Coordinates of C-alpha atoms and ligand atoms in Angstrom, one line a residue:
M1 CA -19.8 -21.0 -12.2
L2 CA -18.5 -22.8 -9.2
L3 CA -15.7 -20.3 -8.9
V4 CA -17.3 -17.2 -10.3
L5 CA -20.5 -17.1 -8.3
P6 CA -18.9 -17.4 -4.8
T7 CA -16.2 -14.9 -5.8
A8 CA -18.8 -12.4 -7.0
V9 CA -20.9 -12.9 -3.8
L10 CA -17.8 -12.6 -1.6
G11 CA -16.7 -9.5 -3.5
G12 CA -20.2 -7.9 -3.1
L13 CA -20.2 -8.6 0.6
L14 CA -16.7 -7.2 1.1
W15 CA -17.7 -4.1 -0.9
R16 CA -20.7 -3.5 1.3
Q17 CA -18.6 -4.0 4.4
L18 CA -16.1 -1.4 3.1
E19 CA -18.9 1.1 2.4
E20 CA -20.6 0.5 5.8
D21 CA -17.3 0.9 7.7
H22 CA -16.7 4.2 5.9
Q23 CA -20.2 5.5 6.6
T24 CA -19.8 4.5 10.3
L25 CA -16.5 6.3 10.5
M26 CA -18.0 9.4 8.8
A27 CA -20.9 9.4 11.2
A28 CA -18.7 8.9 14.2
A29 CA -16.3 11.7 13.3
P30 CA -18.2 14.6 15.0
G31 CA -18.9 12.6 18.2
D32 CA -15.3 11.5 18.3
T33 CA -14.0 15.0 18.1
A34 CA -16.4 16.1 20.8
D35 CA -15.0 13.3 23.0
A36 CA -11.5 14.2 22.1
A37 CA -12.1 17.8 22.9
R38 CA -13.5 16.8 26.3
R39 CA -10.5 14.6 27.0
L40 CA -8.2 17.5 26.1
L41 CA -10.0 20.0 28.3
D42 CA -10.0 17.5 31.2
A43 CA -6.2 17.1 30.8
L44 CA -5.8 20.9 30.7
E45 CA -7.9 21.4 33.7
H46 CA -6.0 18.8 35.6
R47 CA -2.7 20.4 34.9
V48 CA -3.9 23.9 35.8
R49 CA -5.5 22.6 39.0
D50 CA -2.3 20.8 39.9
L51 CA -0.3 23.9 39.4
V52 CA -2.6 26.0 41.5
D53 CA -2.9 23.4 44.2
R54 CA 0.8 23.1 44.6
E55 CA 1.2 26.9 44.8
G56 CA -1.6 26.9 47.3
L57 CA 0.5 24.8 49.7
R58 CA 3.1 27.5 49.9
P59 CA 3.2 29.3 53.3
F60 CA 2.6 33.0 53.1
Y61 CA 6.2 33.9 54.0
H62 CA 7.6 32.4 50.8
Y63 CA 6.4 35.6 49.2
K64 CA 9.6 37.4 50.4
K65 CA 13.2 37.5 49.2
S66 CA 14.2 35.6 52.2
Y67 CA 12.3 34.3 55.2
F68 CA 12.6 33.1 58.6
P69 CA 11.7 29.4 58.9
P70 CA 9.8 28.2 61.9
G71 CA 11.7 26.3 64.6
T72 CA 15.0 28.0 64.0
I73 CA 14.8 30.7 66.5
G74 CA 18.1 30.7 68.5
S75 CA 20.8 33.1 69.3
D76 CA 20.5 34.6 65.9
L77 CA 18.0 35.0 63.1
A78 CA 18.8 32.7 60.3
F79 CA 17.1 33.9 57.1
V80 CA 16.6 31.5 54.2
P81 CA 16.4 32.7 50.6
S82 CA 12.8 32.2 49.3
P83 CA 12.3 29.7 46.4
L84 CA 10.2 32.4 44.7
A85 CA 13.3 34.5 44.4
T86 CA 15.8 31.8 43.6
G87 CA 13.7 29.5 41.6
P88 CA 13.4 27.3 39.7
A89 CA 9.9 28.5 38.7
P90 CA 7.5 25.8 37.7
E91 CA 6.6 25.7 34.0
G92 CA 3.9 28.1 33.1
I93 CA 4.6 30.6 35.9
Q94 CA 6.0 34.0 34.6
A95 CA 6.6 35.5 38.1
W96 CA 5.1 35.8 41.6
F97 CA 3.8 39.0 43.0
T98 CA 2.5 40.5 46.2
Y99 CA 0.7 43.7 46.8
S100 CA -0.7 45.4 49.8
F101 CA -1.8 48.9 50.6
G102 CA -0.1 50.9 53.2
S103 CA -1.5 53.8 55.0
R104 CA -0.7 56.2 52.1
G105 CA -3.1 54.3 49.7
V106 CA -0.3 53.6 47.3
P107 CA 0.1 49.9 46.4
D108 CA 3.2 48.4 47.7
T109 CA 4.2 45.7 45.2
E110 CA 6.9 43.2 44.9
I111 CA 7.8 40.8 42.0
F112 CA 9.7 37.5 42.4
A113 CA 11.5 36.3 39.4
G114 CA 11.9 32.6 40.4
G115 CA 15.6 32.7 39.3
R116 CA 14.9 34.4 36.0
D117 CA 16.4 37.7 37.0
R118 CA 19.6 36.6 35.3
D119 CA 17.8 36.6 32.0
P120 CA 18.8 39.8 30.0
A121 CA 15.1 40.2 29.0
W122 CA 14.1 40.2 32.7
P123 CA 14.3 44.0 33.4
D124 CA 11.8 44.7 30.7
R125 CA 9.6 41.9 31.8
H126 CA 9.9 42.9 35.4
A127 CA 8.8 46.5 34.6
A128 CA 5.8 45.2 32.7
L129 CA 4.8 42.8 35.5
E130 CA 5.4 45.4 38.1
S131 CA 3.0 47.8 36.3
A132 CA 0.5 44.9 35.8
T133 CA 0.6 44.2 39.5
V134 CA 0.0 47.9 40.3
A135 CA -2.9 48.0 37.9
L136 CA -4.3 44.8 39.4
A137 CA -4.0 46.2 42.9
L138 CA -5.8 49.4 41.8
H139 CA -8.4 47.5 40.0
D140 CA -9.1 45.3 43.0
R141 CA -9.2 48.2 45.3
G142 CA -11.7 50.0 43.1
E143 CA -14.1 47.1 43.1
N144 CA -17.0 46.8 45.4
W145 CA -16.8 44.5 48.4
F146 CA -19.1 42.0 46.8
S147 CA -16.7 41.2 44.0
R148 CA -13.9 41.0 46.4
I149 CA -15.8 38.6 48.7
A150 CA -16.7 36.4 45.6
R151 CA -13.0 36.1 44.8
L152 CA -12.0 35.0 48.3
G153 CA -12.8 31.3 48.1
A154 CA -11.8 28.8 50.8
V155 CA -9.6 29.8 53.7
R156 CA -6.9 27.8 55.4
V157 CA -5.7 28.9 58.8
D158 CA -2.0 28.4 59.5
L159 CA -1.0 28.5 63.1
L160 CA 2.5 29.9 63.5
P161 CA 4.6 30.7 66.5
L162 CA 4.2 34.4 67.1
P163 CA 7.8 35.3 66.6
V164 CA 7.9 33.5 63.2
A165 CA 4.7 35.2 62.1
A166 CA 6.0 38.5 63.3
V167 CA 9.4 38.3 61.7
N168 CA 8.0 37.0 58.4
A169 CA 5.1 39.5 58.3
S170 CA 7.4 42.4 59.0
Q171 CA 7.9 44.7 56.1
E172 CA 11.0 45.8 57.7
Q173 CA 14.2 45.3 55.7
D174 CA 16.3 46.3 58.7
I175 CA 17.5 42.9 60.0
D176 CA 19.5 44.6 62.7
C177 CA 16.4 45.9 64.3
M178 CA 14.9 42.5 64.4
R179 CA 18.1 41.0 65.7
S180 CA 18.2 43.5 68.5
E181 CA 14.8 42.5 69.5
L182 CA 15.5 38.8 69.5
H183 CA 15.3 38.4 73.2
A184 CA 11.8 40.1 73.3
L185 CA 10.7 37.7 70.5
K186 CA 12.0 34.7 72.3
E187 CA 9.7 35.5 75.2
L188 CA 6.7 35.3 72.9
Q189 CA 7.8 31.9 71.6
D190 CA 4.9 30.0 73.1
E191 CA 2.4 32.4 71.7
S192 CA 0.9 31.5 68.4
Q193 CA -0.6 33.5 65.6
D194 CA -3.4 32.7 63.2
V195 CA -2.6 33.3 59.5
Q196 CA -5.6 33.1 57.2
V197 CA -4.5 32.0 53.7
F198 CA -7.3 32.0 51.1
S199 CA -7.3 29.8 48.1
F200 CA -6.1 31.0 44.7
H201 CA -8.5 32.6 42.4
L202 CA -7.9 32.6 38.7
R203 CA -8.8 35.3 36.3
F204 CA -8.2 36.3 32.7
Y205 CA -8.2 39.9 31.4
R206 CA -6.6 42.1 28.9
E207 CA -4.6 45.1 29.7
E208 CA -5.4 48.4 28.0
D209 CA -2.9 47.6 25.3
G210 CA -4.4 44.2 24.8
T211 CA -1.8 42.2 26.6
P212 CA -3.5 39.1 27.9
R213 CA -3.0 38.3 31.6
V214 CA -3.8 35.1 33.5
V215 CA -3.5 35.8 37.1
A216 CA -3.8 33.6 40.2
S217 CA -4.2 35.6 43.4
R218 CA -5.0 34.9 47.0
R219 CA -5.4 36.9 50.1
V220 CA -3.4 36.5 53.3
I221 CA -4.8 38.0 56.4
I222 CA -3.2 38.3 59.8
E223 CA -5.5 39.9 62.3
S224 CA -4.1 42.6 64.6
N225 CA -2.4 41.3 67.6
K226 CA -2.4 43.5 70.7
R227 CA 0.6 41.6 72.2
L228 CA 2.8 43.2 69.7
R229 CA 1.8 46.7 70.3
G230 CA 4.5 48.8 71.8
M231 CA 7.2 46.5 70.2
P232 CA 9.9 48.1 68.2
S233 CA 8.9 49.6 64.9
C234 CA 10.1 46.6 62.9
F235 CA 7.3 44.5 64.3
E236 CA 4.8 47.1 65.0
N237 CA 3.0 46.7 61.7
L238 CA 1.9 43.3 62.7
A239 CA 0.3 44.7 65.7
W240 CA -2.2 46.3 63.4
G241 CA -2.6 43.2 61.4
M242 CA -1.5 42.3 57.9
H243 CA -3.5 42.3 54.7
Q244 CA -1.6 41.1 51.6
V245 CA -2.5 39.8 48.2
Q246 CA -0.2 37.1 46.8
G247 CA -0.2 35.5 43.5
F248 CA 1.5 34.7 40.3
F249 CA 1.2 35.4 36.6
I250 CA 0.5 32.4 34.3
D251 CA 2.1 32.6 30.9
P252 CA -0.9 32.8 28.4
D253 CA 1.2 31.4 25.7
W254 CA 1.9 28.3 27.8
L255 CA -1.7 27.9 28.9
F256 CA -3.4 28.5 25.6
A257 CA -0.9 27.1 23.1
R258 CA 2.1 25.1 24.4
L259 CA 0.5 23.1 27.1
P260 CA -2.7 22.1 25.1
A261 CA -0.5 21.2 22.1
T262 CA 1.6 18.9 24.3
L263 CA -1.5 17.4 25.9
A264 CA -3.1 17.0 22.5
N265 CA -0.2 14.8 21.4
Q266 CA -1.1 12.5 24.3
V267 CA -4.8 12.4 24.2
L268 CA -5.9 12.7 20.6
D269 CA -6.1 10.0 18.0
P270 CA -3.7 10.2 15.1
S271 CA -6.6 11.1 12.8
Q272 CA -7.5 14.2 14.9
E273 CA -5.6 17.4 14.8
F274 CA -5.3 20.1 17.5
V275 CA -5.6 23.6 16.3
A276 CA -4.9 26.5 18.7
A277 CA -5.9 30.0 18.0
G278 CA -2.7 31.3 19.4
T279 CA -2.4 34.2 21.9
G280 CA -1.7 37.0 19.6
P281 CA -4.3 39.8 19.1
S282 CA -5.5 38.1 15.9
G283 CA -5.9 34.8 17.6
A284 CA -9.6 34.5 16.9
Q285 CA -9.3 35.3 13.2
L286 CA -6.5 32.9 12.9
L287 CA -8.8 30.1 13.9
G288 CA -11.3 31.0 11.3
G289 CA -8.8 31.4 8.6
R290 CA -7.3 28.0 8.4
S291 CA -7.4 26.7 4.9
K292 CA -6.5 23.0 5.2
H293 CA -9.6 22.2 7.2
Q294 CA -12.1 24.4 5.6
A295 CA -13.6 21.7 3.4
G296 CA -14.7 18.4 4.7
A297 CA -13.5 19.0 8.3
V298 CA -15.5 18.6 11.5
G299 CA -14.3 19.9 14.7
A300 CA -15.2 20.5 18.4
E301 CA -14.3 23.7 20.0
I302 CA -12.8 24.4 23.4
R303 CA -13.1 27.8 25.0
P304 CA -10.5 27.4 27.8
V305 CA -11.1 30.8 29.5
K306 CA -14.7 29.9 30.0
E307 CA -14.4 26.2 30.6
L308 CA -11.5 26.4 33.0
G309 CA -13.7 28.8 35.0
L310 CA -11.4 31.9 34.8
E311 CA -13.0 35.1 35.9
T312 CA -13.1 37.7 33.1
Y313 CA -13.8 41.4 33.1
A314 CA -15.4 41.5 29.6
P315 CA -17.6 38.9 28.0
E316 CA -15.6 38.8 24.8
D317 CA -12.6 37.7 26.8
E318 CA -14.3 34.3 27.2
N319 CA -13.5 33.6 23.6
F320 CA -9.8 34.2 24.0
G321 CA -7.5 31.3 23.2
R322 CA -10.2 29.2 21.6
M323 CA -8.9 25.9 20.3
R324 CA -10.3 23.1 18.2
V325 CA -10.0 19.4 17.8
M326 CA -10.4 18.8 14.1
V327 CA -10.8 15.6 12.2
D328 CA -10.3 15.9 8.5
T329 CA -13.1 13.9 6.8
G330 CA -11.2 14.6 3.6
D331 CA -8.6 12.2 5.0
L332 CA -11.3 9.6 5.6
E333 CA -12.7 10.2 2.1
A334 CA -9.2 9.8 0.6
R335 CA -8.7 6.6 2.6
F336 CA -12.0 5.3 1.4
R337 CA -11.1 6.2 -2.2
S338 CA -7.7 4.5 -1.9
Q339 CA -9.4 1.4 -0.3
T340 CA -12.0 1.4 -3.2
L341 CA -9.2 1.6 -5.7
H342 CA -7.4 -1.3 -3.9
F343 CA -10.5 -3.3 -3.9
L344 CA -11.3 -2.6 -7.6
G345 CA -7.7 -3.4 -8.5
L346 CA -7.9 -6.7 -6.6
A347 CA -11.3 -7.5 -8.2
A348 CA -9.9 -6.7 -11.6
M349 CA -6.9 -9.0 -10.9
L350 CA -9.3 -11.7 -9.7
V351 CA -11.5 -11.4 -12.7
F352 CA -8.4 -11.3 -14.9
S353 CA -6.9 -14.4 -13.4
L354 CA -10.3 -16.2 -13.3
G355 CA -10.8 -15.3 -17.0
T356 CA -7.3 -16.4 -17.9
G357 CA -7.7 -19.6 -15.9
L358 CA -11.0 -20.3 -17.6
A359 CA -9.6 -19.5 -21.0
L360 CA -6.7 -21.8 -20.4
L361 CA -9.0 -24.5 -19.1
L362 CA -11.2 -24.2 -22.1
R363 CA -8.2 -24.3 -24.4
S364 CA -6.9 -27.4 -22.8
V365 CA -10.3 -29.0 -22.9
R366 CA -10.6 -28.1 -26.5
R367 CA -7.2 -29.5 -27.2
D368 CA -8.0 -32.7 -25.4
L369 CA -11.3 -32.9 -27.4
E370 CA -9.5 -32.3 -30.6
A371 CA -6.8 -34.9 -29.7
A372 CA -9.6 -37.3 -28.9
Q373 CA -11.3 -36.5 -32.1
R374 CA -8.1 -37.0 -34.0
T375 CA -7.5 -40.3 -32.3
E376 CA -11.0 -41.3 -33.2
N377 CA -10.5 -40.3 -36.7
F378 CA -7.2 -42.3 -36.8
V379 CA -8.8 -45.4 -35.4
A380 CA -11.6 -45.0 -38.0
A381 CA -9.0 -44.4 -40.7
V382 CA -6.7 -47.2 -39.6
T383 CA -9.6 -49.6 -39.3
H384 CA -10.8 -48.6 -42.7
E385 CA -7.3 -48.8 -44.1
L386 CA -6.7 -52.2 -42.5
R387 CA -10.1 -53.5 -43.5
T388 CA -10.0 -52.6 -47.2
P389 CA -6.8 -54.4 -48.1
L390 CA -7.6 -57.3 -45.8
S391 CA -11.0 -57.9 -47.3
A392 CA -9.5 -57.5 -50.8
I393 CA -6.7 -60.0 -50.0
R394 CA -9.2 -62.4 -48.4
M395 CA -11.6 -62.1 -51.4
H396 CA -9.0 -62.6 -54.0
G397 CA -7.3 -65.3 -52.0
E398 CA -10.6 -67.3 -51.6
M399 CA -11.5 -66.9 -55.2
L400 CA -8.0 -68.3 -56.1
Q401 CA -8.3 -71.1 -53.5
D402 CA -11.7 -72.2 -54.7
G403 CA -10.4 -72.4 -58.2
W404 CA -13.0 -70.0 -59.5
V405 CA -10.6 -68.1 -61.6
K406 CA -10.0 -70.1 -64.7
D407 CA -8.4 -67.4 -66.8
D408 CA -4.6 -67.4 -66.3
S409 CA -4.2 -63.7 -66.9
K410 CA -7.0 -63.0 -64.5
R411 CA -5.3 -65.2 -61.9
Q412 CA -2.1 -63.2 -62.4
E413 CA -4.0 -60.0 -61.9
Y414 CA -5.4 -61.3 -58.6
Y415 CA -2.0 -62.3 -57.4
R416 CA -0.8 -58.8 -58.2
R417 CA -3.7 -57.3 -56.3
I418 CA -3.0 -59.4 -53.2
V419 CA 0.7 -58.3 -53.3
R420 CA -0.4 -54.6 -53.8
E421 CA -2.8 -54.7 -50.9
T422 CA -0.2 -56.4 -48.7
D423 CA 2.2 -53.5 -49.6
R424 CA -0.5 -51.0 -48.5
L425 CA -0.9 -52.8 -45.2
E426 CA 2.8 -52.8 -44.7
T427 CA 3.1 -49.1 -45.4
L428 CA 0.4 -48.3 -42.9
V429 CA 2.1 -50.4 -40.2
E430 CA 5.4 -48.9 -41.0
R431 CA 4.1 -45.4 -40.8
V432 CA 2.6 -46.0 -37.3
L433 CA 5.9 -47.5 -36.3
E434 CA 7.9 -44.6 -37.8
K435 CA 5.8 -42.1 -36.0
S436 CA 6.4 -43.7 -32.6
R437 CA 10.1 -44.1 -33.5
L438 CA 10.4 -40.4 -34.4
S439 CA 8.5 -39.2 -31.4
T440 CA 11.1 -40.8 -29.1
G441 CA 14.1 -41.1 -31.3
D442 CA 17.2 -38.9 -31.3
A443 CA 18.5 -38.9 -34.9
R444 CA 21.6 -36.8 -35.4
P445 CA 21.7 -34.8 -38.7
E446 CA 25.1 -34.9 -40.4
P447 CA 26.5 -33.0 -43.4
G448 CA 25.4 -34.5 -46.7
D449 CA 24.5 -33.8 -50.3
L450 CA 20.8 -33.1 -50.5
N451 CA 20.7 -33.4 -54.3
E452 CA 22.3 -36.8 -54.2
I453 CA 19.6 -38.2 -51.9
V454 CA 16.7 -36.6 -53.8
E455 CA 18.1 -37.8 -57.1
G456 CA 18.5 -41.3 -55.6
L457 CA 14.8 -41.4 -55.1
G458 CA 14.1 -40.9 -58.8
P459 CA 13.9 -44.5 -59.9
A460 CA 11.6 -45.6 -57.0
L461 CA 9.3 -42.6 -57.4
L462 CA 9.1 -42.8 -61.2
G463 CA 9.3 -46.5 -61.6
T464 CA 12.2 -46.2 -63.9
G465 CA 13.0 -49.4 -65.7
T466 CA 9.4 -50.7 -65.4
E467 CA 7.1 -51.1 -68.3
Q468 CA 5.3 -47.9 -67.6
P469 CA 7.6 -45.3 -65.9
A470 CA 5.7 -42.4 -64.4
R471 CA 5.9 -39.1 -66.1
D472 CA 3.9 -37.0 -63.5
V473 CA 7.0 -36.1 -61.4
V474 CA 10.0 -34.0 -62.6
F475 CA 13.1 -33.2 -60.7
D476 CA 14.7 -29.8 -60.9
L477 CA 17.8 -29.7 -58.7
A478 CA 20.0 -26.6 -58.1
P479 CA 23.6 -27.4 -59.1
D480 CA 25.7 -25.7 -56.4
L481 CA 23.9 -26.4 -53.1
P482 CA 26.1 -26.2 -50.0
E483 CA 26.6 -29.1 -47.8
T484 CA 23.4 -29.7 -45.8
L485 CA 22.7 -31.1 -42.3
I486 CA 20.5 -34.1 -43.1
V487 CA 19.4 -37.5 -42.0
P488 CA 19.2 -39.4 -45.3
D489 CA 16.3 -41.6 -44.4
G490 CA 14.4 -38.6 -43.1
V491 CA 14.9 -36.7 -46.4
R492 CA 13.8 -39.8 -48.3
S493 CA 10.7 -40.1 -46.2
I494 CA 9.9 -36.4 -46.6
V495 CA 10.2 -36.5 -50.4
T496 CA 8.2 -39.7 -50.7
N497 CA 5.4 -38.5 -48.5
L498 CA 5.2 -35.1 -50.2
V499 CA 5.2 -36.7 -53.7
E500 CA 2.6 -39.3 -52.6
N501 CA 0.4 -36.6 -51.2
A502 CA 0.7 -34.5 -54.4
R503 CA -0.2 -37.6 -56.4
K504 CA -3.1 -38.2 -54.1
Y505 CA -4.5 -34.7 -53.7
A506 CA -3.2 -33.1 -56.9
P507 CA -2.9 -35.8 -59.5
V508 CA -1.6 -34.9 -62.9
R509 CA -4.1 -35.5 -65.6
E510 CA -1.9 -37.0 -68.2
D511 CA -4.8 -37.1 -70.7
V512 CA -4.9 -33.3 -70.6
P513 CA -2.3 -31.8 -72.9
G514 CA 0.1 -29.4 -71.3
A515 CA -0.8 -30.6 -67.7
E516 CA 1.9 -29.5 -65.4
P517 CA 3.8 -32.3 -63.6
I518 CA 4.6 -32.4 -59.9
R519 CA 8.0 -30.7 -59.4
V520 CA 10.6 -31.8 -56.9
V521 CA 12.9 -28.8 -56.6
T522 CA 16.1 -28.1 -54.6
L523 CA 17.1 -24.4 -54.3
R524 CA 18.5 -21.8 -52.0
V525 CA 16.2 -19.8 -49.8
D526 CA 18.0 -16.8 -48.3
G527 CA 21.2 -18.7 -48.8
E528 CA 20.0 -21.9 -47.0
P529 CA 19.5 -25.1 -48.9
A530 CA 15.8 -26.0 -49.4
L531 CA 13.6 -28.5 -51.0
E532 CA 10.2 -27.9 -52.5
V533 CA 7.5 -30.1 -53.8
R534 CA 5.1 -28.1 -56.0
D535 CA 1.8 -29.2 -57.5
R536 CA -1.0 -27.7 -59.4
G537 CA -3.7 -29.2 -57.2
P538 CA -6.7 -27.6 -55.4
G539 CA -4.4 -26.1 -52.8
I540 CA -4.9 -26.1 -49.0
P541 CA -7.2 -23.6 -47.4
R542 CA -5.3 -21.1 -45.3
E543 CA -7.0 -21.9 -42.0
E544 CA -5.9 -25.6 -42.4
H545 CA -2.2 -24.7 -42.8
A546 CA -1.7 -24.6 -39.0
H547 CA -3.2 -28.1 -38.6
I548 CA -2.1 -30.3 -41.4
F549 CA 1.2 -31.2 -39.7
D550 CA -0.7 -32.5 -36.6
A551 CA -0.8 -36.2 -36.1
F552 CA -3.9 -37.8 -37.6
Y553 CA -5.2 -34.5 -38.9
R554 CA -7.0 -34.7 -42.2
V555 CA -8.7 -31.9 -44.0
G556 CA -12.5 -32.3 -44.0
N557 CA -14.5 -35.0 -42.4
E558 CA -13.7 -38.7 -42.3
T559 CA -17.1 -39.7 -43.6
T560 CA -17.1 -37.2 -46.5
R561 CA -13.5 -37.7 -47.6
T562 CA -12.9 -39.6 -50.7
S563 CA -9.1 -40.1 -50.6
K564 CA -7.6 -42.7 -48.4
G565 CA -5.1 -41.7 -45.7
T566 CA -4.3 -41.8 -42.1
G567 CA -3.4 -38.2 -41.4
L568 CA 0.1 -39.3 -40.6
G569 CA 2.0 -38.4 -43.8
L570 CA 2.6 -34.7 -43.1
H571 CA 3.0 -35.3 -39.4
L572 CA 5.9 -37.7 -40.2
V573 CA 7.3 -35.1 -42.5
A574 CA 7.2 -32.5 -39.7
L575 CA 8.8 -34.9 -37.3
H576 CA 11.6 -35.6 -39.7
C577 CA 12.1 -31.9 -40.2
R578 CA 12.3 -31.3 -36.5
A579 CA 14.9 -34.1 -36.1
M580 CA 17.1 -32.4 -38.7
G581 CA 16.5 -28.8 -37.4
A582 CA 14.8 -28.0 -40.7
R583 CA 11.6 -25.9 -41.2
I584 CA 8.5 -27.1 -43.1
Q585 CA 6.0 -24.7 -44.6
A586 CA 2.9 -25.2 -46.7
L587 CA 2.6 -22.2 -49.1
D588 CA 0.0 -21.2 -51.7
R589 CA 1.5 -21.6 -55.1
E590 CA 1.2 -18.8 -57.6
G591 CA -1.2 -19.8 -60.3
G592 CA -2.9 -22.4 -58.1
G593 CA -1.7 -25.4 -56.2
T594 CA 0.5 -26.0 -53.2
V595 CA 4.2 -25.7 -52.4
F596 CA 5.6 -27.7 -49.5
R597 CA 9.0 -26.1 -48.6
V598 CA 11.6 -27.6 -46.3
T599 CA 14.4 -25.2 -45.4
F600 CA 17.5 -27.1 -44.2
R601 CA 20.5 -25.9 -42.3
R602 CA 23.8 -25.5 -44.0
A603 CA 26.5 -27.8 -42.6
G604 CA 29.0 -24.9 -42.5
G605 CA 26.6 -22.8 -40.6
E606 CA 26.5 -25.4 -37.8
E607 CA 30.3 -25.6 -37.8
R608 CA 30.5 -21.8 -37.5
L609 CA 28.1 -22.0 -34.6
T610 CA 30.1 -24.7 -32.9
Q611 CA 33.3 -22.7 -33.3
A612 CA 31.6 -19.6 -32.0
S613 CA 30.4 -21.4 -28.9
Ligands
LIG701 P1 -3.3 -38.2 -45.3 O1 -2.7 -38.0 -46.6 O2 -3.0 -39.5 -44.7 O3 -4.7 -37.8 -45.2 P2 -1.4 -36.2 -44.6 O4 -0.8 -35.9 -43.2 O5 -0.4 -36.7 -45.6 O6 -2.5 -37.2 -44.3 O7 -2.1 -34.9 -45.1 C1 -3.0 -34.2 -44.3 C2 -4.0 -33.5 -45.1 O8 -3.4 -32.5 -45.9 C3 -4.7 -34.4 -46.1 O9 -5.8 -34.9 -45.5 C4 -5.0 -33.5 -47.2 O10 -6.3 -33.0 -47.1 C5 -4.0 -32.3 -47.1 N1 -3.0 -32.4 -48.1 C6 -1.8 -32.9 -48.1 N2 -1.0 -32.7 -49.1 C7 -1.8 -32.0 -50.0 C8 -1.6 -31.5 -51.3 N3 -0.5 -31.7 -52.0 N4 -2.6 -30.8 -51.9 C9 -3.8 -30.6 -51.2 N5 -4.0 -31.1 -49.9 C10 -3.1 -31.8 -49.3

């Protein structure tokens, strides 16, 4: 109880804790995904803003193949190749563009590859981007002024030396013209020119064929400057002011798939999964069609187009590139199931070990109790066995001493009784001593003739030569027994004990005609030499067979038993057998009675064993 109760209580508490943890996790899953989705969106927004901010810092004149940097005006015009043309392009940018409308109303566009023009796929991409830019220009031009104003955003005014602004704003490709006018420009060096650069505006739309476009665009305005009127043609356009749209195309695949996937790796928990719709035309369906997460999955959705604040032309475009943060509650369930199994396994093991422990404890307690009971029985038996002869000796002795016995033959009879009782006492003491000797001794069996030893016991057992030799025991010895490993005294003790027991528990009724005597037999059992003592007594109940060789064990109860004994006889037999490496068995005899069989080892067998080893 001391062990089981705390274990059960502890187990119950642990189980409850496990269940509660699981429920908490399950309940937290939707909230967790919403948080994770927010973190992911924040990260995405941060990266896009970062890209746009950095692009916003570019001076307007980077949007040319080469430009004239401020502060370098000298004897010549030193043009520097624009980073937009040479690259490298920041990740996510497909290309830069500019457009403006000349007097003819046809958009004047230019695309900057950012160094990608060496790519074999570039000509195709360039053509697509070029037509996208023309379409964009025409779209913007067709819009009402309100939409255009709404797109303008914050303005930054860059103050540039007039010659720098003039050269860079010039649409003229003829550098010679500019060079020839260098001196005129130098005179204007102290004059400055305002350049209004508006902030980038982001929009998402689909072209007619469905191609998604993410466009960042800004306006650059240089007001007309009268100082430049009358200048050579290569500068003249600035005299009328400049109005240009600059911008870049953001790769939709990067924005809606690659970038969020990378960010998801950084911001999501391992239990959460990022699912992007992709940017193909079937993107939206793809999201709905995922099979892994259909059952037991909770998720939070991100609509990047809407949530990043991209302008759209059509409401359904707001759904483009939807993505989800999923958590598979199936995983949680599976984890809970495996934890439950673990727990149950552990509990089963605990119950098993507790059960085994208790069983072992009970067995050992029972054994101890049995041993104590046997010792008690022994003490009772020994006391009894000691007392009976002692009181008989004392009684007969006193009677003789006091001269009460007058009859001579009676006196002789008393003397005989005293001697017999003394023998009994001696036997008892010897048995106890023999037991302790055998328990500690190390007798070594040696090859010998079993028949010879058994035969030698005949006179003592039968009282041969006395007035009344016993006829209740017959010897039946097999003639050709092999040499046997024996300890002669051990064999004598075995035979004597077994015959004594047979006489005690299965006495031969000599008055009954045809009564079968006790048989002492030597024979071969499976080739091995063996000895049997057979009687026609009441037999020994099967359930007692396992116990009768235990020390002090006696069948039945000490108080109800009629025969005298100490429970040591068969124990001594078993100890002798063990010392010789022999095997003792109690068997039911056919037709009634008991057979005690001792199977010895052949001497040759041991030699063979020794040689083999
Ligand atoms: P003891 O004879 O001193 O009681 P043993 O160890 O010699 O002790 O025998 C143990 C028990 O086995 C006896 O109490 C007896 O009940 C039973 N027993 C021994 N030999 C025989 C036999 N030949 N027939 C029936 N019972 C026997």
